[in-house]
C-alpha cells in the first residue's frame, strides 16, 4: 500500500501543471540586450515540451534611472 502514495502524488501534480509560464525579461545595462533575444528564441523553440511561455518585458538599468 505504501508504494501507491508516490503514484497518486505524481498524478495529482500532473493534473495541476500550469498551462502557461510567465517569464520576465530584464535586459538592463549589461549583455542582456544581446543575450535576452537569443534566450527568448531558445525558450520558444522548446515548443510543447514546456507550458506556453508568456514574456513580460521589465525595465531596469541606468536608462530607467535617468528617466
PDB file of C-alpha atoms in Angstrom, residues 23-27 36 40 54-59:
ATOM      1  CA  UNK A  23       8.959  34.821 -17.847  1.00  0.00           C
ATOM      2  CA  UNK A  24      10.309  38.272 -17.008  1.00  0.00           C
ATOM      3  CA  UNK A  25      12.897  39.701 -19.410  1.00  0.00           C
ATOM      4  CA  UNK A  26      15.294  42.274 -17.947  1.00  0.00           C
ATOM      5  CA  UNK A  27      17.877  43.476 -20.470  1.00  0.00           C
ATOM      6  CA  UNK A  36      17.782  38.146 -23.984  1.00  0.00           C
ATOM      7  CA  UNK A  40      13.781  34.003 -25.801  1.00  0.00           C
ATOM      8  CA  UNK A  54       4.350  34.425 -21.767  1.00  0.00           C
ATOM      9  CA  UNK A  55       7.151  37.010 -21.880  1.00  0.00           C
ATOM     10  CA  UNK A  56       6.982  40.192 -19.819  1.00  0.00           C
ATOM     11  CA  UNK A  57       9.439  42.996 -20.570  1.00  0.00           C
ATOM     12  CA  UNK A  58      10.721  44.509 -17.323  1.00  0.00           C
ATOM     13  CA  UNK A  59      12.579  47.772 -17.043  1.00  0.00           C
TER      14      UNK A  59
END
